[in-house]
PDB file of C-alpha atoms in Angstrom:
ATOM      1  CA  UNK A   1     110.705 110.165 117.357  1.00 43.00           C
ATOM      2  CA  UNK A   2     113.469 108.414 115.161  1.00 48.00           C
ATOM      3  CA  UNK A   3     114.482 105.455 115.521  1.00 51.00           C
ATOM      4  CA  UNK A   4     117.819 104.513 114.160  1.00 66.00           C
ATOM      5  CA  UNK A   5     118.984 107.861 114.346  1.00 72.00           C
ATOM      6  CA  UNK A   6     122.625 108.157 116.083  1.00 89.00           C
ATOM      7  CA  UNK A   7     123.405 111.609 117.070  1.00 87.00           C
ATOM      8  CA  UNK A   8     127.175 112.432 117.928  1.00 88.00           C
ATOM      9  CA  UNK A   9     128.636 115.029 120.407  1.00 91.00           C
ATOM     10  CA  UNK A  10     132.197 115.166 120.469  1.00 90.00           C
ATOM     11  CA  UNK A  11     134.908 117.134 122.923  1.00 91.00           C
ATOM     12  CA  UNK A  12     135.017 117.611 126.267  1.00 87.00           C
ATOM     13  CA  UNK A  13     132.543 120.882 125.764  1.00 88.00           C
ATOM     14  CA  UNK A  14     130.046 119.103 123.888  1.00 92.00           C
ATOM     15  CA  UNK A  15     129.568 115.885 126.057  1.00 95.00           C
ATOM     16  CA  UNK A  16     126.883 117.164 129.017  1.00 94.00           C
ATOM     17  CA  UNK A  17     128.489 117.749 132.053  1.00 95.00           C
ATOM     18  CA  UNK A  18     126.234 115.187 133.716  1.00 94.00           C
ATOM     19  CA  UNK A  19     127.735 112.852 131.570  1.00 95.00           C
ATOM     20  CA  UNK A  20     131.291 113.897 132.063  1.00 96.00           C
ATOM     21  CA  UNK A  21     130.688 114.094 136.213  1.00 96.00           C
ATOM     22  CA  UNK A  22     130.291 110.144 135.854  1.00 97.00           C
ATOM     23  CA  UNK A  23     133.694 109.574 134.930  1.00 97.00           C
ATOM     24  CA  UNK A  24     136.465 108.024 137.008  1.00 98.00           C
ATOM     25  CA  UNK A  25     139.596 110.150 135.031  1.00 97.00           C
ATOM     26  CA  UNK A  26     141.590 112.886 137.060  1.00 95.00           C
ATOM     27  CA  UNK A  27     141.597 114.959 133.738  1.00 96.00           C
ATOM     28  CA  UNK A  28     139.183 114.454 130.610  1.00 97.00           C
ATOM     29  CA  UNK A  29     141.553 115.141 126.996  1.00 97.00           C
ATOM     30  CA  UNK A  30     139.087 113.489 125.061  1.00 97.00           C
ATOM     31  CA  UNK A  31     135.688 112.751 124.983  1.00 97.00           C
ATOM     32  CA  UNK A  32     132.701 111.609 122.782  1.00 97.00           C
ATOM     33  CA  UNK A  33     129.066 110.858 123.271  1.00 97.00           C
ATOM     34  CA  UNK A  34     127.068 108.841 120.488  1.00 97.00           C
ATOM     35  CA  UNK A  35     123.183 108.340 121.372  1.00 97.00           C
ATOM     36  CA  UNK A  36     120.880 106.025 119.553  1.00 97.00           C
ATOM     37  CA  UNK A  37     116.707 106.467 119.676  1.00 95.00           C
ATOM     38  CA  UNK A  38     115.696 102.794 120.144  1.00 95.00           C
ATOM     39  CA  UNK A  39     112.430 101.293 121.270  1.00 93.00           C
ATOM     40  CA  UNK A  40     114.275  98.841 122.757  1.00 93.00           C
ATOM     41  CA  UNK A  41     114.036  98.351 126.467  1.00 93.00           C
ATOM     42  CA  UNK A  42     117.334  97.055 128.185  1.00 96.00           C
ATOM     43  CA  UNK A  43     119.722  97.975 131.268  1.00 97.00           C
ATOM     44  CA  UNK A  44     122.837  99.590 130.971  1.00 98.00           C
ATOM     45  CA  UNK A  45     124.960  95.961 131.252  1.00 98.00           C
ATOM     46  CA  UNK A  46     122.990  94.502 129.080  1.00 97.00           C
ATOM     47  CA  UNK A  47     123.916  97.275 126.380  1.00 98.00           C
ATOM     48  CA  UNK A  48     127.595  97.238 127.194  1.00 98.00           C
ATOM     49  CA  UNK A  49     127.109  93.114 126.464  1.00 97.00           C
ATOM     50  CA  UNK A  50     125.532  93.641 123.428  1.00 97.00           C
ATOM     51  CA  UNK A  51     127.715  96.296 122.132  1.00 97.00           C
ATOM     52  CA  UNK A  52     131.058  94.580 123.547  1.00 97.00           C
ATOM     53  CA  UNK A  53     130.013  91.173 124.166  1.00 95.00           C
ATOM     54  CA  UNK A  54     132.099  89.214 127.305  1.00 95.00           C
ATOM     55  CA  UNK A  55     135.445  89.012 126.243  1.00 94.00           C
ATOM     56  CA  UNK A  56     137.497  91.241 123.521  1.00 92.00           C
ATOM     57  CA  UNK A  57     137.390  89.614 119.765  1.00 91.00           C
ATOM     58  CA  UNK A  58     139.793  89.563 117.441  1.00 92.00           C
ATOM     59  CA  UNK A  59     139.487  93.121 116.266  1.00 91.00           C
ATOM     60  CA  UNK A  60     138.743  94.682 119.817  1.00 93.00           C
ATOM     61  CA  UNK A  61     142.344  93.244 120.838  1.00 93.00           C
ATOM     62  CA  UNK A  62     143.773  94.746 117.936  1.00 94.00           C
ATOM     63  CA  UNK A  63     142.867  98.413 118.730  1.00 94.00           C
ATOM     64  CA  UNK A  64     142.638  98.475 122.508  1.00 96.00           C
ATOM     65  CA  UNK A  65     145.315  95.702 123.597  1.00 95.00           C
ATOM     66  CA  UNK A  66     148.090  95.941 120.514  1.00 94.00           C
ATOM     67  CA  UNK A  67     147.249 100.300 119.812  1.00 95.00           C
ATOM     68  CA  UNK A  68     146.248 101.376 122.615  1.00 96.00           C
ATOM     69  CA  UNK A  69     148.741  98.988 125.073  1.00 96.00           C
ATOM     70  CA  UNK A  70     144.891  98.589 127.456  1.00 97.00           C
ATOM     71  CA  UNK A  71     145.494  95.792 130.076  1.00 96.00           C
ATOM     72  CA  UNK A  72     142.199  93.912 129.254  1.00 96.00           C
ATOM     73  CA  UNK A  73     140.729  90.239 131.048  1.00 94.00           C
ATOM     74  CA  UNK A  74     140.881  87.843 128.646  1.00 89.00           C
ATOM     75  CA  UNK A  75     138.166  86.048 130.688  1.00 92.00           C
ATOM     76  CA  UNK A  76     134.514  85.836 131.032  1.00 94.00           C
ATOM     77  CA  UNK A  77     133.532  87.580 134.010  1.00 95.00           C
ATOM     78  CA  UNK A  78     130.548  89.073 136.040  1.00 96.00           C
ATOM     79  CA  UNK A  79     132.978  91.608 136.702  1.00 97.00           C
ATOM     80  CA  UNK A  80     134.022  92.635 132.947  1.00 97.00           C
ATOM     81  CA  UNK A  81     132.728  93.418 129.847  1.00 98.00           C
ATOM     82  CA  UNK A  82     135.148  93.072 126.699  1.00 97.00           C
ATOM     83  CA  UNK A  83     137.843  92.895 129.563  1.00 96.00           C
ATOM     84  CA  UNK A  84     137.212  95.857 130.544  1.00 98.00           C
ATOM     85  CA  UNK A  85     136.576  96.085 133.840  1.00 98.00           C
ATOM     86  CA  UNK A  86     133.352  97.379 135.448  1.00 98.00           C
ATOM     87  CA  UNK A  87     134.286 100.405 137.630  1.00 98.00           C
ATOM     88  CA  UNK A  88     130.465 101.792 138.600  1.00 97.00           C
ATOM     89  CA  UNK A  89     127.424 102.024 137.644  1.00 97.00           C
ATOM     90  CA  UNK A  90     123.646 103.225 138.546  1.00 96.00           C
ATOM     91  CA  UNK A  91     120.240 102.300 137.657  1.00 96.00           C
ATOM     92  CA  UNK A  92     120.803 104.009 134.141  1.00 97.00           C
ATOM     93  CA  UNK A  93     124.406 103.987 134.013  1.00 98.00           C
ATOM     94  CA  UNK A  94     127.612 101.552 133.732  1.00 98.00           C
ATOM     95  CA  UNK A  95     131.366 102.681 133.286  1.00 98.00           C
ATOM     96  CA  UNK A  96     133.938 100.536 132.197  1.00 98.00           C
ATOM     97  CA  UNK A  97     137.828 101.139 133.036  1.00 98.00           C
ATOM     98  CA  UNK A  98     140.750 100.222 131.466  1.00 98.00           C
ATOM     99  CA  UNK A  99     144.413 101.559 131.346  1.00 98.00           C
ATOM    100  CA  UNK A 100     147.511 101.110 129.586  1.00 98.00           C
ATOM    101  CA  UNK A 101     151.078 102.911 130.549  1.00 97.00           C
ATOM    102  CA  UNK A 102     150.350 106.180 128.525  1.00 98.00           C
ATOM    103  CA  UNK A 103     146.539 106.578 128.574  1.00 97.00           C
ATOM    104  CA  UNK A 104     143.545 105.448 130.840  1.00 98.00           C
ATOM    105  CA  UNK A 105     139.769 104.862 129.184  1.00 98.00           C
ATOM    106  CA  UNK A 106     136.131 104.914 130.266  1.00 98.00           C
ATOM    107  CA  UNK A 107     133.621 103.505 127.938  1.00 98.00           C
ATOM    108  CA  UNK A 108     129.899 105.056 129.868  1.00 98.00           C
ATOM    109  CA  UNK A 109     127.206 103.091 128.900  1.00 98.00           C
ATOM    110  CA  UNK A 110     123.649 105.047 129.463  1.00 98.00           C
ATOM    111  CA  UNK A 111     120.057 104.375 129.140  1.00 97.00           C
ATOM    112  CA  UNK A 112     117.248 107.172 128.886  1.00 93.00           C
ATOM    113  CA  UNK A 113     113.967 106.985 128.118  1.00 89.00           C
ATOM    114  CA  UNK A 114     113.923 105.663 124.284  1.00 93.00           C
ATOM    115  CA  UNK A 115     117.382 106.003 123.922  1.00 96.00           C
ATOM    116  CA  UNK A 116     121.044 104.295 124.938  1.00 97.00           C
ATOM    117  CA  UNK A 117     124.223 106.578 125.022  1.00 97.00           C
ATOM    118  CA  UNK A 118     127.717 105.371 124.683  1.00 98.00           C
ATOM    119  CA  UNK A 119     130.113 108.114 126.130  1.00 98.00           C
ATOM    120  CA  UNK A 120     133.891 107.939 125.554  1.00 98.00           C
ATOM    121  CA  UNK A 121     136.471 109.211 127.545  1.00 98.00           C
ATOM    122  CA  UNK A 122     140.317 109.560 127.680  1.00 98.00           C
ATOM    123  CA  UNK A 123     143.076 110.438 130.064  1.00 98.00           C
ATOM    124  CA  UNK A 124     146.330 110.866 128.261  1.00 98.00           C
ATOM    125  CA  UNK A 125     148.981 110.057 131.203  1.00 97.00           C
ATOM    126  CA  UNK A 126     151.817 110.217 128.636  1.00 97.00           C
ATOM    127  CA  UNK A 127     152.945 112.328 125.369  1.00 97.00           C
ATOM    128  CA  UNK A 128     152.161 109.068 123.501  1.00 96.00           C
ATOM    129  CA  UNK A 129     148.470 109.119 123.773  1.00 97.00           C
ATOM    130  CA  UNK A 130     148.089 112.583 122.032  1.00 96.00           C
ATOM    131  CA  UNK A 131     149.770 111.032 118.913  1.00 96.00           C
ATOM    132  CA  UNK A 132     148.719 107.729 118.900  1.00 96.00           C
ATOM    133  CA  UNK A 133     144.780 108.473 119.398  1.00 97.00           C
ATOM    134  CA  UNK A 134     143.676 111.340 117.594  1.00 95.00           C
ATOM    135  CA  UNK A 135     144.198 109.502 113.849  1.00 95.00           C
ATOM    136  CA  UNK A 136     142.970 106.016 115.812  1.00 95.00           C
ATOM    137  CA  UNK A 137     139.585 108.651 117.280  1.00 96.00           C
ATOM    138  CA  UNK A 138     138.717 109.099 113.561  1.00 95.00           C
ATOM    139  CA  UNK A 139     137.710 105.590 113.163  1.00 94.00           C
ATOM    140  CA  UNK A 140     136.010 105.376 116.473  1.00 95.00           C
ATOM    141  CA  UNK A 141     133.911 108.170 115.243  1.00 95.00           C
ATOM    142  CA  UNK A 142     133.301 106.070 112.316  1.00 95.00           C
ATOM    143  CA  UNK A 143     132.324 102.233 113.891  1.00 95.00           C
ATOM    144  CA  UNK A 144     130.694 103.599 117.076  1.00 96.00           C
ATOM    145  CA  UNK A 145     127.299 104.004 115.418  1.00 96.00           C
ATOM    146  CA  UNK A 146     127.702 100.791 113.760  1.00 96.00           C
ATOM    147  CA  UNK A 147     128.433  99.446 117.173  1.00 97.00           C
ATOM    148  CA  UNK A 148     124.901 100.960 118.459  1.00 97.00           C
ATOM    149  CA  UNK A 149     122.761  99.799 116.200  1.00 96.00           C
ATOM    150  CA  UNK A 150     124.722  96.383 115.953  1.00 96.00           C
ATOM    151  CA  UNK A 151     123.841  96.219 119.764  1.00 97.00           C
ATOM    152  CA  UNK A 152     120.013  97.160 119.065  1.00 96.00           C
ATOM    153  CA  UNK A 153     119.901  93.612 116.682  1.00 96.00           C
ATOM    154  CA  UNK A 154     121.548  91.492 118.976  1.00 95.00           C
ATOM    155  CA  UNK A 155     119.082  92.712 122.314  1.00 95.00           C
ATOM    156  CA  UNK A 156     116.246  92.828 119.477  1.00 92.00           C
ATOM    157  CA  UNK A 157     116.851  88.883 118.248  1.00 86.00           C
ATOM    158  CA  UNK A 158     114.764  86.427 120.052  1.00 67.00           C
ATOM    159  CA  UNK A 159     117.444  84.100 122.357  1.00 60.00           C
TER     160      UNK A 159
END
């Protein structure tokens, strides 16, 4: 095994449809799935926390609240991660919702075996969306294995 290693499948055809089947979206227009081996042992929430952390910072407000319009909590809350609210979840598994007027978002957090799985998906409910994300997706691509292995430190450093 790896560790460290990110792997990246992106479009709908290339996420596994047993990832896609735990979304909440009517439609899927864009997806993404970027896995990280880890040794590292934690649930689902406590990945999204570590990725995410409670509330949105600076730069997360930037891109989802001012770019992407997403209605976000502001808020620490059991019920939230980032602001983004918690919309289901499983023993391995936790999805995160949030909307805006032109597109809706899950953000699927997954854990399997010796390695976590952050899954990406869109709903474009308006014209908008298919401009605004595809040049915004090419920096996702970029900081979401940063985010990973960011998230590997944090659960990693003693408390």
């Amino acid at each position: 095994m790896t560790v460290g290693f990110v792997h990246s499948a992106v479009g709908t055809h290339n996420v596994p449809e047993s990832v896609r089947a735990l979304s909440s979206l009517p439609g899927i227009d864009y997806a993404d799935q970027f896995t990280l081996r880890t040794e590292v042992a934690a649930t689902p929430e406590q990945w999204a926390r570590a990725m995410f952390g409670d509330v949105p910072n600076a730069g997360e407000v930037l891109i989802w609240c001012v770019l992407l319009g997403f209605r976000l909590s502001r808020t620490r809350s059991p019920a939230t991660v980032a602001g983004w609210r918690i919309g289901g979840g499983g023993e391995d598994w936790i999805r995160l919702e949030a909307a805006s007027w032109f597109l809706t978002g899950n953000l699927l957090v997954r854990t399997a075996g010796e390695q976590v799985s952050l899954a990406t998906f869109l709903h474009y409910r308006r014209k908008a969306a298919a401009r605004v994300w595809p040049p915004l997706s090419a920096v996702h691509r970029l900081l979401v294995p940063r985010v990973l292995r960011d998230a590997e430190t944090r659960i990693r450093a003693p408390r």
